XYZ file of C-alpha atoms in Angstrom:
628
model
C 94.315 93.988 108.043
C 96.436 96.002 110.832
C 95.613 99.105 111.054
C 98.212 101.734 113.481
C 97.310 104.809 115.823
C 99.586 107.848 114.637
C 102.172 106.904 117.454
C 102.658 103.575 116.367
C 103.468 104.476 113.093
C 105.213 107.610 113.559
C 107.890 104.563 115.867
C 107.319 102.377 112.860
C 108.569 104.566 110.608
C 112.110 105.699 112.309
C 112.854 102.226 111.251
C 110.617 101.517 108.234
C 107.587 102.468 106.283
C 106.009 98.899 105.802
C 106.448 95.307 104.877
C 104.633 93.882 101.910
C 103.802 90.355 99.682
C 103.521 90.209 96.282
C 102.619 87.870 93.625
C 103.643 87.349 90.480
C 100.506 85.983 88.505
C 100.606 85.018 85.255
C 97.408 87.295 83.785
C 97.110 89.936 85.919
C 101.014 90.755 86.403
C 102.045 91.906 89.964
C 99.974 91.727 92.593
C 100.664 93.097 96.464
C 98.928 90.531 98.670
C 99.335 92.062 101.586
C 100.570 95.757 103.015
C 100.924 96.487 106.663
C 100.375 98.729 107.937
C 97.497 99.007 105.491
C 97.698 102.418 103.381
C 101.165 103.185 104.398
C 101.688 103.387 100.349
C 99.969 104.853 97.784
C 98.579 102.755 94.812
C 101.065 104.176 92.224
C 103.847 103.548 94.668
C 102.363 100.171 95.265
C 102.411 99.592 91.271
C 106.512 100.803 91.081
C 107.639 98.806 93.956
C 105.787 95.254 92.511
C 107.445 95.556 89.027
C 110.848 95.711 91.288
C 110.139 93.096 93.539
C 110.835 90.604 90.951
C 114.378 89.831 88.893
C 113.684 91.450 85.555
C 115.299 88.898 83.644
C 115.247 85.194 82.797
C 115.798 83.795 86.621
C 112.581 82.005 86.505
C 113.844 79.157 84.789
C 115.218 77.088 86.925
C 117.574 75.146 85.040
C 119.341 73.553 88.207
C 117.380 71.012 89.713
C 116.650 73.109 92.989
C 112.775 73.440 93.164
C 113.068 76.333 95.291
C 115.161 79.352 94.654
C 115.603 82.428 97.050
C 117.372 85.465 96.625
C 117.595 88.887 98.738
C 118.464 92.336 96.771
C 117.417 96.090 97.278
C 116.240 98.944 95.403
C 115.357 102.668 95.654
C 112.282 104.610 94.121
C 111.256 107.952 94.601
C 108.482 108.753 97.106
C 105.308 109.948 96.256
C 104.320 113.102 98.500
C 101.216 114.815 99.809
C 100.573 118.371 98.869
C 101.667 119.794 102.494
C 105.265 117.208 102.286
C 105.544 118.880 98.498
C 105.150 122.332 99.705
C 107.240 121.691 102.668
C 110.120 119.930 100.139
C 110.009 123.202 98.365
C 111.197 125.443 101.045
C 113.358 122.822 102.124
C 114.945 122.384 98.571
C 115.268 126.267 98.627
C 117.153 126.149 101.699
C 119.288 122.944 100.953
C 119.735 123.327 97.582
C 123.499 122.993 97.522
C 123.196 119.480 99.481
C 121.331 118.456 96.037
C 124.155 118.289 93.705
C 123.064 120.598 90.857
C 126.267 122.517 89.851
C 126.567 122.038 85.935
C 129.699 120.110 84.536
C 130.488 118.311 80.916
C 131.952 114.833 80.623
C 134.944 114.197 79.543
C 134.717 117.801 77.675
C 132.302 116.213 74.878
C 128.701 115.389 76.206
C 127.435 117.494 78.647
C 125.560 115.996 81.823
C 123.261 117.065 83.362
C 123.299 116.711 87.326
C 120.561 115.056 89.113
C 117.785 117.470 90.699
C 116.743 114.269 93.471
C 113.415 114.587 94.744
C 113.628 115.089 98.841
C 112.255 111.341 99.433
C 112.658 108.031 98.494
C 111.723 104.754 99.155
C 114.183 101.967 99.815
C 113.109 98.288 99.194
C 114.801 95.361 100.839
C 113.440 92.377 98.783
C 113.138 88.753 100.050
C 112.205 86.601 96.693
C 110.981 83.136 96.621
C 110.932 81.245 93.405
C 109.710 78.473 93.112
C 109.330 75.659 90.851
C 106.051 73.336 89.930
C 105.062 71.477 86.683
C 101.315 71.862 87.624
C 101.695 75.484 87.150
C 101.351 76.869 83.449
C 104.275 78.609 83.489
C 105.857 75.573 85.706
C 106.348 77.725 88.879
C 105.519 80.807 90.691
C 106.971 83.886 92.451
C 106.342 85.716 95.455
C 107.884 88.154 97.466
C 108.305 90.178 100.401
C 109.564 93.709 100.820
C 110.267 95.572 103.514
C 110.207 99.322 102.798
C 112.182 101.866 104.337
C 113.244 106.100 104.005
C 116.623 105.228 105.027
C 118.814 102.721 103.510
C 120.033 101.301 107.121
C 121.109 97.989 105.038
C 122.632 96.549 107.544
C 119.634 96.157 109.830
C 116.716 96.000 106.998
C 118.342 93.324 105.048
C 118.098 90.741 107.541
C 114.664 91.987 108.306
C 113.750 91.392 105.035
C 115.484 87.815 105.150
C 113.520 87.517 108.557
C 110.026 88.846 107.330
C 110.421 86.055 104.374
C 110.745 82.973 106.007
C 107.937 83.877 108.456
C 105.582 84.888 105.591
C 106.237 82.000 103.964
C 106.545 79.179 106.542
C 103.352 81.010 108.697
C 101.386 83.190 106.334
C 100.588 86.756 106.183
C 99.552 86.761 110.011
C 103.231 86.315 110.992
C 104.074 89.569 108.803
C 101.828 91.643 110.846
C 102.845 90.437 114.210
C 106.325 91.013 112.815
C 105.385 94.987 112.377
C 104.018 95.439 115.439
C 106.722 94.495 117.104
C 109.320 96.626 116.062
C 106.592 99.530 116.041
C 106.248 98.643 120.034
C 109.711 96.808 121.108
C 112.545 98.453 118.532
C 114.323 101.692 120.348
C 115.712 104.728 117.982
C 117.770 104.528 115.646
C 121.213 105.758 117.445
C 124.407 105.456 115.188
C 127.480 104.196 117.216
C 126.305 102.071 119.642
C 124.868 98.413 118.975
C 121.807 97.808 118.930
C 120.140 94.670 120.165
C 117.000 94.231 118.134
C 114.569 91.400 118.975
C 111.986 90.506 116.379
C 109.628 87.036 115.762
C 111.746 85.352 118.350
C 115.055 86.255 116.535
C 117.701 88.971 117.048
C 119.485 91.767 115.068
C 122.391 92.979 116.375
C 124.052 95.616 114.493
C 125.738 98.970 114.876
C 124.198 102.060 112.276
C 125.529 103.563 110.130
C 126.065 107.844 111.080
C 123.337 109.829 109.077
C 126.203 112.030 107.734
C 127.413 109.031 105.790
C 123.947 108.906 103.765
C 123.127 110.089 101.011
C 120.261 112.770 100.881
C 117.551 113.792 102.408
C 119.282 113.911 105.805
C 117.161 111.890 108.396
C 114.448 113.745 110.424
C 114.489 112.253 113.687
C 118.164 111.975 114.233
C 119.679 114.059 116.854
C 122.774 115.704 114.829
C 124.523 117.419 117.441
C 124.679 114.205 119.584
C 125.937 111.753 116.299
C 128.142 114.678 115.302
C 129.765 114.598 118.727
C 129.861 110.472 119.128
C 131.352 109.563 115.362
C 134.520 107.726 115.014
C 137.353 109.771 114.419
C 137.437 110.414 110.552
C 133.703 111.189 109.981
C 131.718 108.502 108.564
C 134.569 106.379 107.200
C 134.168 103.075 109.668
C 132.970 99.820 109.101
C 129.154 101.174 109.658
C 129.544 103.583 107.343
C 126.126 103.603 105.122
C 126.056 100.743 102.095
C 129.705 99.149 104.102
C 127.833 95.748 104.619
C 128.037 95.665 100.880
C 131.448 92.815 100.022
C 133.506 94.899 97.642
C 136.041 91.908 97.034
C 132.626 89.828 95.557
C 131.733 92.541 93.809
C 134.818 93.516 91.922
C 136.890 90.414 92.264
C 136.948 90.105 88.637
C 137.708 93.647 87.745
C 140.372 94.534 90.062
C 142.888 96.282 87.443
C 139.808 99.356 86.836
C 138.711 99.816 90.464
C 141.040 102.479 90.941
C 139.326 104.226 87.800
C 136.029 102.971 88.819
C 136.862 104.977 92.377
C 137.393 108.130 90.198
C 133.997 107.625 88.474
C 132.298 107.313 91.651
C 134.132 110.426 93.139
C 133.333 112.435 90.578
C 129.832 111.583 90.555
C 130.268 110.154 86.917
C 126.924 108.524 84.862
C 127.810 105.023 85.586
C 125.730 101.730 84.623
C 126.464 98.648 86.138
C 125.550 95.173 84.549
C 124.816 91.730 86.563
C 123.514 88.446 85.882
C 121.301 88.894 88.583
C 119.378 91.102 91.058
C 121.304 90.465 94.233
C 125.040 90.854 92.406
C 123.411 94.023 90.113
C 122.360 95.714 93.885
C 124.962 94.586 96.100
C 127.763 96.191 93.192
C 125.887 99.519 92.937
C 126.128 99.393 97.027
C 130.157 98.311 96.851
C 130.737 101.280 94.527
C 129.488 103.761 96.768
C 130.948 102.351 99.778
C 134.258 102.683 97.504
C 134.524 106.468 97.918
C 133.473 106.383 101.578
C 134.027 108.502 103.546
C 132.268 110.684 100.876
C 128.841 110.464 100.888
C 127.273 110.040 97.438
C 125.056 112.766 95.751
C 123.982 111.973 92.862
C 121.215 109.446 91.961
C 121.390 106.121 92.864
C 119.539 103.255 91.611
C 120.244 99.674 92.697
C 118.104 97.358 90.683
C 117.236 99.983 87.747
C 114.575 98.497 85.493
C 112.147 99.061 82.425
C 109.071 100.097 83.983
C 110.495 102.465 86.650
C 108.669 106.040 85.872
C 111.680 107.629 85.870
C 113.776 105.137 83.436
C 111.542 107.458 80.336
C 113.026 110.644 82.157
C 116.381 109.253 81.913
C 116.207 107.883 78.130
C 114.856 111.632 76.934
C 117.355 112.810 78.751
C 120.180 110.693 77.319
C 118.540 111.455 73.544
C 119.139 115.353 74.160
C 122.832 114.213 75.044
C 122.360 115.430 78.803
C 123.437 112.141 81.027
C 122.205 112.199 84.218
C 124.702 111.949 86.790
C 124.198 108.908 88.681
C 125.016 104.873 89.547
C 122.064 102.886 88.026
C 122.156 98.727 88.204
C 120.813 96.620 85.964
C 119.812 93.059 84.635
C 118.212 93.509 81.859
C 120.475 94.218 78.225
C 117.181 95.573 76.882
C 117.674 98.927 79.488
C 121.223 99.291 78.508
C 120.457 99.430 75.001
C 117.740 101.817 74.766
C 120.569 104.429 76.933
C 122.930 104.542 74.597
C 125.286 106.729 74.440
C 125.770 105.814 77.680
C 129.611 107.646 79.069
C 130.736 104.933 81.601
C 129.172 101.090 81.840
C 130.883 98.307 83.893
C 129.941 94.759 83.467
C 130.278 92.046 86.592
C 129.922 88.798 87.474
C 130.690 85.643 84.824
C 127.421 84.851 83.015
C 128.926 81.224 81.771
C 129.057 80.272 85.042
C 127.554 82.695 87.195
C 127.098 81.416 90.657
C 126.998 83.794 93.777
C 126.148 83.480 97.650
C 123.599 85.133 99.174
C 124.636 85.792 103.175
C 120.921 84.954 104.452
C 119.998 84.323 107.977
C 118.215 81.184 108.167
C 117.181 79.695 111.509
C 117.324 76.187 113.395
C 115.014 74.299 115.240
C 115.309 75.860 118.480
C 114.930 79.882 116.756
C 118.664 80.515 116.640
C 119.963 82.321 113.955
C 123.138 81.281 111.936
C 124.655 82.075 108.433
C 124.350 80.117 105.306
C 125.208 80.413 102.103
C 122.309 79.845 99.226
C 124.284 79.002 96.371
C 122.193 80.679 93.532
C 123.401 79.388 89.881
C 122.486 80.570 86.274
C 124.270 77.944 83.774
C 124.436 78.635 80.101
C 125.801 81.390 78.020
C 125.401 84.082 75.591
C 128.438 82.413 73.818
C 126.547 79.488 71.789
C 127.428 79.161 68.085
C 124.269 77.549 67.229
C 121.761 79.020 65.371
C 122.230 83.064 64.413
C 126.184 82.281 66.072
C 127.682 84.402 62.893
C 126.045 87.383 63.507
C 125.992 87.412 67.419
C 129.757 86.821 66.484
C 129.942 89.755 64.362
C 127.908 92.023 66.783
C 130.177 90.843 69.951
C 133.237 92.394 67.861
C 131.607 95.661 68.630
C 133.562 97.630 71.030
C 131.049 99.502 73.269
C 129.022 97.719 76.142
C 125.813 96.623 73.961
C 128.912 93.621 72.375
C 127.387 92.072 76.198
C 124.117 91.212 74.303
C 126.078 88.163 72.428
C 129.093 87.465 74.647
C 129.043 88.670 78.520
C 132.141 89.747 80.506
C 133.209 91.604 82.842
C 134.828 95.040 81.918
C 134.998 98.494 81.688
C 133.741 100.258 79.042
C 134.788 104.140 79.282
C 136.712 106.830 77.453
C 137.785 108.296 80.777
C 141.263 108.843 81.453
C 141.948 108.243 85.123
C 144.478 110.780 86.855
C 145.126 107.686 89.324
C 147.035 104.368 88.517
C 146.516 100.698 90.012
C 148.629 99.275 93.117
C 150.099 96.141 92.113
C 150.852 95.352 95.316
C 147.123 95.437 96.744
C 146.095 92.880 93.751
C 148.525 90.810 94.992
C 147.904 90.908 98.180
C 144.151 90.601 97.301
C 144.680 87.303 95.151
C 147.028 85.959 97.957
C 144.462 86.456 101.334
C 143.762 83.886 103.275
C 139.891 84.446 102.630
C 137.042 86.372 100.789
C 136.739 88.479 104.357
C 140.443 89.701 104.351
C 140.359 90.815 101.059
C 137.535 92.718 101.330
C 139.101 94.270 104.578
C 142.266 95.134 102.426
C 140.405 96.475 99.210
C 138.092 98.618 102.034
C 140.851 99.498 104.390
C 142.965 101.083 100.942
C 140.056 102.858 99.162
C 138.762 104.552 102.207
C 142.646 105.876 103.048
C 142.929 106.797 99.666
C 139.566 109.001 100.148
C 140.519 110.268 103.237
C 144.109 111.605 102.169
C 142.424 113.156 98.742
C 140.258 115.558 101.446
C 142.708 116.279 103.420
C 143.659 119.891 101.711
C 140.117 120.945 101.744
C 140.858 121.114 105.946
C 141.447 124.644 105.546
C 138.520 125.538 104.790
C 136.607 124.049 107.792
C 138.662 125.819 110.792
C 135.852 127.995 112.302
C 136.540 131.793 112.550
C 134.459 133.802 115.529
C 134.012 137.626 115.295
C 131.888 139.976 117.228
C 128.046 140.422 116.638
C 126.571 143.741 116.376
C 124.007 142.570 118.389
C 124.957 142.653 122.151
C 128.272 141.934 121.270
C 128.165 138.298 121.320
C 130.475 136.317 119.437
C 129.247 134.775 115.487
C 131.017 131.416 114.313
C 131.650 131.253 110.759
C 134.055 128.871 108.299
C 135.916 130.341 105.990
C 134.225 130.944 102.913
C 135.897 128.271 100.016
C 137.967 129.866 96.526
C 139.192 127.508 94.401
C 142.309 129.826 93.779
C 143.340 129.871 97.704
C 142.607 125.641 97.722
C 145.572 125.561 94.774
C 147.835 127.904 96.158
C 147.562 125.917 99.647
C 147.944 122.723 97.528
C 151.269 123.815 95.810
C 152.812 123.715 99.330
C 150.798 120.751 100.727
C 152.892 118.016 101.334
C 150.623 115.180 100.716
C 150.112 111.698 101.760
C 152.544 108.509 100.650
C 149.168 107.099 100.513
C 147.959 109.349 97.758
C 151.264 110.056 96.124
C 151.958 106.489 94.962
C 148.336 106.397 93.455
C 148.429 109.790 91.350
C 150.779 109.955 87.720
C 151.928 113.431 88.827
C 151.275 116.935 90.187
C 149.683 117.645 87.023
C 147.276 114.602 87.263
C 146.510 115.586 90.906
C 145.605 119.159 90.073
C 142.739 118.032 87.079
C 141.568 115.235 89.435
C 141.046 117.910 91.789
C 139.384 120.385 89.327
C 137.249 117.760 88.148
C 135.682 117.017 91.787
C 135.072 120.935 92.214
C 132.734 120.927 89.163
C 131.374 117.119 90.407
C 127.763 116.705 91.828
C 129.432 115.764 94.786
C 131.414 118.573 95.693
C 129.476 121.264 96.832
C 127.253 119.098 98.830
C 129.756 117.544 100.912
C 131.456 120.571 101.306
C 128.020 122.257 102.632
C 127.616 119.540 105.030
C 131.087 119.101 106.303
C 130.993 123.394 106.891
C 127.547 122.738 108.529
C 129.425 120.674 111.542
C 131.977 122.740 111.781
C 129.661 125.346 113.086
C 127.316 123.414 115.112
C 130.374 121.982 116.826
C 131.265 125.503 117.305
C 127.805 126.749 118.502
C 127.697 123.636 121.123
C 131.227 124.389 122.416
C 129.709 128.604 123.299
C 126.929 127.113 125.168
C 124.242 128.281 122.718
C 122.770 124.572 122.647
C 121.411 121.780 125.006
C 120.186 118.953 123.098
C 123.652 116.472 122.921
C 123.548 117.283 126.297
C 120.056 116.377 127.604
C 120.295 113.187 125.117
C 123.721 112.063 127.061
C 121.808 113.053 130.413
C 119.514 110.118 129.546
C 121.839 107.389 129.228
C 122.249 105.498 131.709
C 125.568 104.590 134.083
C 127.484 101.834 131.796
C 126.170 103.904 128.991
C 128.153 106.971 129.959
C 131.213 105.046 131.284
C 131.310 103.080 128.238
C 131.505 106.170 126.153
C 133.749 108.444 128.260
C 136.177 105.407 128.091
C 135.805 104.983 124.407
C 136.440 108.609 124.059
C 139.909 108.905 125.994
C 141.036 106.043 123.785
C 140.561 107.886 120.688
C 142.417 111.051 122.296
C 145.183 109.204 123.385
C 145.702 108.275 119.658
C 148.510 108.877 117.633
C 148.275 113.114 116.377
C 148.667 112.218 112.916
C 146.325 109.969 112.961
C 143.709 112.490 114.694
C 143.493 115.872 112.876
C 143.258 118.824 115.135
C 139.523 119.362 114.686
C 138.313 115.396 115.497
C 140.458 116.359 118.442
C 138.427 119.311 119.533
C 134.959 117.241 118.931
C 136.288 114.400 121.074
C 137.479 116.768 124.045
C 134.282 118.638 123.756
C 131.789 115.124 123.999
C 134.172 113.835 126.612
C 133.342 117.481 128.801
C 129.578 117.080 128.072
C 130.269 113.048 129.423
C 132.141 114.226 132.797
C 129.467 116.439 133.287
C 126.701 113.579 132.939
C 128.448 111.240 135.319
C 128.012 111.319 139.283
C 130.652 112.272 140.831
C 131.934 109.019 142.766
C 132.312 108.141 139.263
C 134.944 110.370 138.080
C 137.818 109.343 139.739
C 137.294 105.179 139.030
C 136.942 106.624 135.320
C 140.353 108.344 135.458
C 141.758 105.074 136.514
C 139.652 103.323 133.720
C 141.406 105.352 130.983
C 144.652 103.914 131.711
C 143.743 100.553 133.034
C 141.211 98.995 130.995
C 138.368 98.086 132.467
C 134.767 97.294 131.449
C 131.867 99.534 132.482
C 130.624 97.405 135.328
C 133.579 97.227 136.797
C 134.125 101.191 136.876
C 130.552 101.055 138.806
C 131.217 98.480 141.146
C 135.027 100.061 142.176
C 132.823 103.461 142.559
C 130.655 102.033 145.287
C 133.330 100.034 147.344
């Protein structure tokens, strides 16, 4: 058992709140085997995360003739909280409420749904399982697995932990977990969006670059330092490749679907109750994670489940509420036909994947010999299908004629299933283009590269409403940033005269169509929260350019010499963009982090960097022309 001092874990937990085994046994249900650090969760949290640990379907018959069968996928809970963190959320909730998404709205004009009131902590589980198969066993195998549990869904870093923290459970036992821990609570450095970090673990390496905190959804992260990220983002906000949930592949995801993504974008935009259906665990999470990296650079609001199933506590809030006809807004994934059935009327359901021959990789990191990591595919296959005409064929025949999403109980496919009519049509040419690439990566670049244009260009008009304003103070006479206050009536009449985007013209029916796809994301769950946020920049941009704060600049004082020459010439590049592709207020936040970088540098420094901007050279070699 490994127990942690109060510093240890407080370092743990910028990066996660613990790793734990489970068991499947065959009387006594889950079981966690192990939890380090011990009493990091409670026993009812303990109890939620084991029943998701596990694929809540069929998977455990192994039909192939693999005798081992491993699969990664996450999920998200919500957090249990002591009475201090509760009274605490409280006045936090008061204070934040319009980052939680609870501005009333009907769907589609017929049911009303009712917005998600998310509690102010969750728990995000990265799941390593091992299945694994043995006549000698009564049920002719066993499953185990191993989670690694985290506040903030940093995927792109905790899913390869979790891939990590797997094999050395399994190949060295529970000891190897717990040396694994203690590591990153001693070795790991903070979480810093932007720059790549260089993570050693177990004698292996993660090397990834975060995702910013303003691209996740809420609670917003404790420990980051938001003046420094809000300075350092690409241009664009949170819209890059490390954008939060981006590792998901959107081209595996929706491959098979193409012709509805663009009204599955307007779903997601809108913060629409959406259900998505998968064969398995690892497709069901890794779709929920595509669709809200669709709508980037928008972070999501509303709730989000990856792996959704039966025995989640909150699954009996959600069925009451979908019996009083109030849908919760929200992106819930599931495996299981048995959930989707017991929420009907459910608004919006997509199916994926192709049950008949279902067969998906899984990008783990497995290791050689000599400790080095490499990538390899697990081929993980369900054969068989809903479709037999055996016995009961005639009336799973009959039922499959039924026209809502429960007909995937006799014969799956994927589709859409949704009364929605989409203000947005499909590009041909992308689908083309899609079907045509050279590879599974290009056409996920292409798919990403279009949807996160297309988001960018729809907020666009709301720019208005984020130049700051100063006016005098009554006290001492000092000078008050503000943002001007939003009215949907001055956002229209600015919109009638906006000449918008070729990007966003070619996707939209009409003017008409634009205008109610507009209206419709003003009375979304995801509105007024982004808006909130994105005004809450705007000013603390403003407050560091009067001087009234210090900490960007005593965080950029700490860097060290190829830190700061790295970023000052990353930072000219993006100013010497192209205007239109740098509004005028990125511009102001890059020439106001490049000033706090000048000021951070010696000055021998300066000059080498001025010819550094226009000659490109690498950090080291700005140092080493300095000192000659």
């Amino acid at each position: 058992r490994v127990g942690m001092d109060p510093s240890a874990r407080a370092r743990l937990k910028r990066w996660m709140v613990a790793a734990c085994a489970f068991d499947f046994h065959l009387v006594d249900g889950q079981t966690m085997l192990q939890c380090v650090p011990e009493g990091a969760i409670g026993a009812e949290e303990a109890r939620v995360v084991s029943y998701h640990a596990f694929p809540d379907n069929l998977s455990l018959e192994l039909h192939n003739h693999a005798t081992v069968r491993d699969s990664v996928f996450f999920f998200r809970i919500s957090r249990e909280r002591s009475n201090k963190e509760k009274e605490d959320g409280e006045t936090l909730q008061l204070s934040q409420g319009s980052e939680q998404g609870l501005n009333p709205r009907r769907n589609d004009g017929k049911r009303k749904t009712r917005p998600t009131q998310p509690t102010l902590a969750y728990l995000y589980g990265y799941v390593f399982c091992r299945q694994r198969q043995d006549p000698s066993l009564p049920r002719g195998g066993d499953q185990k697995s191993v989670v690694v549990l985290a506040e903030i869904p940093r995927g792109n870093v905790l899913k390869h932990l979790a891939c990590i923290a797997g094999q050395l459970y399994f190949d060295y036992g529970p000891e190897a977990l717990e040396q694994m821990v203690r590591e990153i609570a001693t070795n790991w450095e903070s979480p810093q969006c932007g720059k790549q970090l260089i993570l050693p673990v177990s004698g292996f390496t993660i090397t990834s670059t975060l995702p910013p905190a303003s691209s996740l959804p809420p609670p917003f992260p404790e420990d980051v330092d938001r003046e420094l990220e809000l300075l350092l983002q690409s241009p664009g906000g949170s819209g890059g490749t490390a954008a939060a949930f981006n590792e998901a592949n959107l081209h595996a995801s929706f491959k098979g679907i193409m012709d509805h993504l663009w009204t599955i974008w307007e779903l997601a935009l809108l913060g629409e109750p959406l259900i998505v259906v998968a064969p398995s665990s690892y497709l069901c999470s890794e779709a929920v994670a595509s669709l809200l990296s669709l709508i980037s650079p928008l972070p999501y609001f509303g709730e989000i489940r990856p792996y959704f199933t039966i025995h989640d506590s909150y699954f009996h809030t959600v069925r009451d509420q979908v019996s009083k006809g109030c849908v919760p807004s929200g992106v819930f994934g599931i495996t299981n036909l048995v959930v989707l059935k017991s929420l009907q009327p459910w608004p919006h359901v997509v199916s994926i994947g192709d049950d008949m021959s279902y067969q998906s990789s899984v990008d783990l990191q497995y290791f050689d010999s000599n400790n080095n990591m490499f990538g390899e595919s697990v081929n993980i296959q369900k054969p068989g299908s809903r479709n037999s005409t055996g016995r009961g064929g005639i009336l799973k025949s009959w039922i499959g004629r039924r026209r809502d999403a429960t007909s995937l109980i006799s014969t799956y496919q994927e589709k859409l299933w949704s009364s929605y009519q989409p203000c947005t049509k499909k590009s041909n040419s992308l689908i083309n283009r899609v079907k045509n690439a050279k590879n599974a990566s290009v056409a996920n670049l292409m798919i990403r590269q279009h949807f996160g244009e297309l988001t960018r260009r729809f907020l666009e008009p709301f720019a208005e409403f984020f130049k700051p304003s100063r006016s005098a103070s009554t006290s001492g006479g000092s000078s008050c940033t503000s943002v001007r206050r939003f009215s949907e009536n001055d956002f229209f009449e600015t919109l009638e005269t906006t000449r918008h985007s070729a990007t966003l013209e070619s996707r939209i029916k009409g003017k008409a169509s634009l205008k109610e796809l507009y209206k419709r994301f003003m009375r979304s769950t995801n509105f007024l929260p982004w808006l909130t946020r994105r005004q809450s920049e705007i000013e603390l941009l403003e407050n560091m350019k009067l001087g009234r704060s210090h900490t960007a600049l005593d965080s950029i004082g700490k860097m060290s010499e190829v830190e700061l020459i790295d970023l000052h010439i990353k930072l000219k590049r993006q100013l010497s963009a192209d205007d239109a592709q740098v509004p005028d207020i990125e511009r102001e936040r890059i020439e106001l982090a490049l000033g706090i970088v000048h000021k951070a540098l010696p000055g021998d420094l300066q000059e080498s960097l001025r010819v550094a901007a226009t000659q490109v050279l690498s950090p080291r070699r700005a140092i080493q022309r300095s000192r000659s």
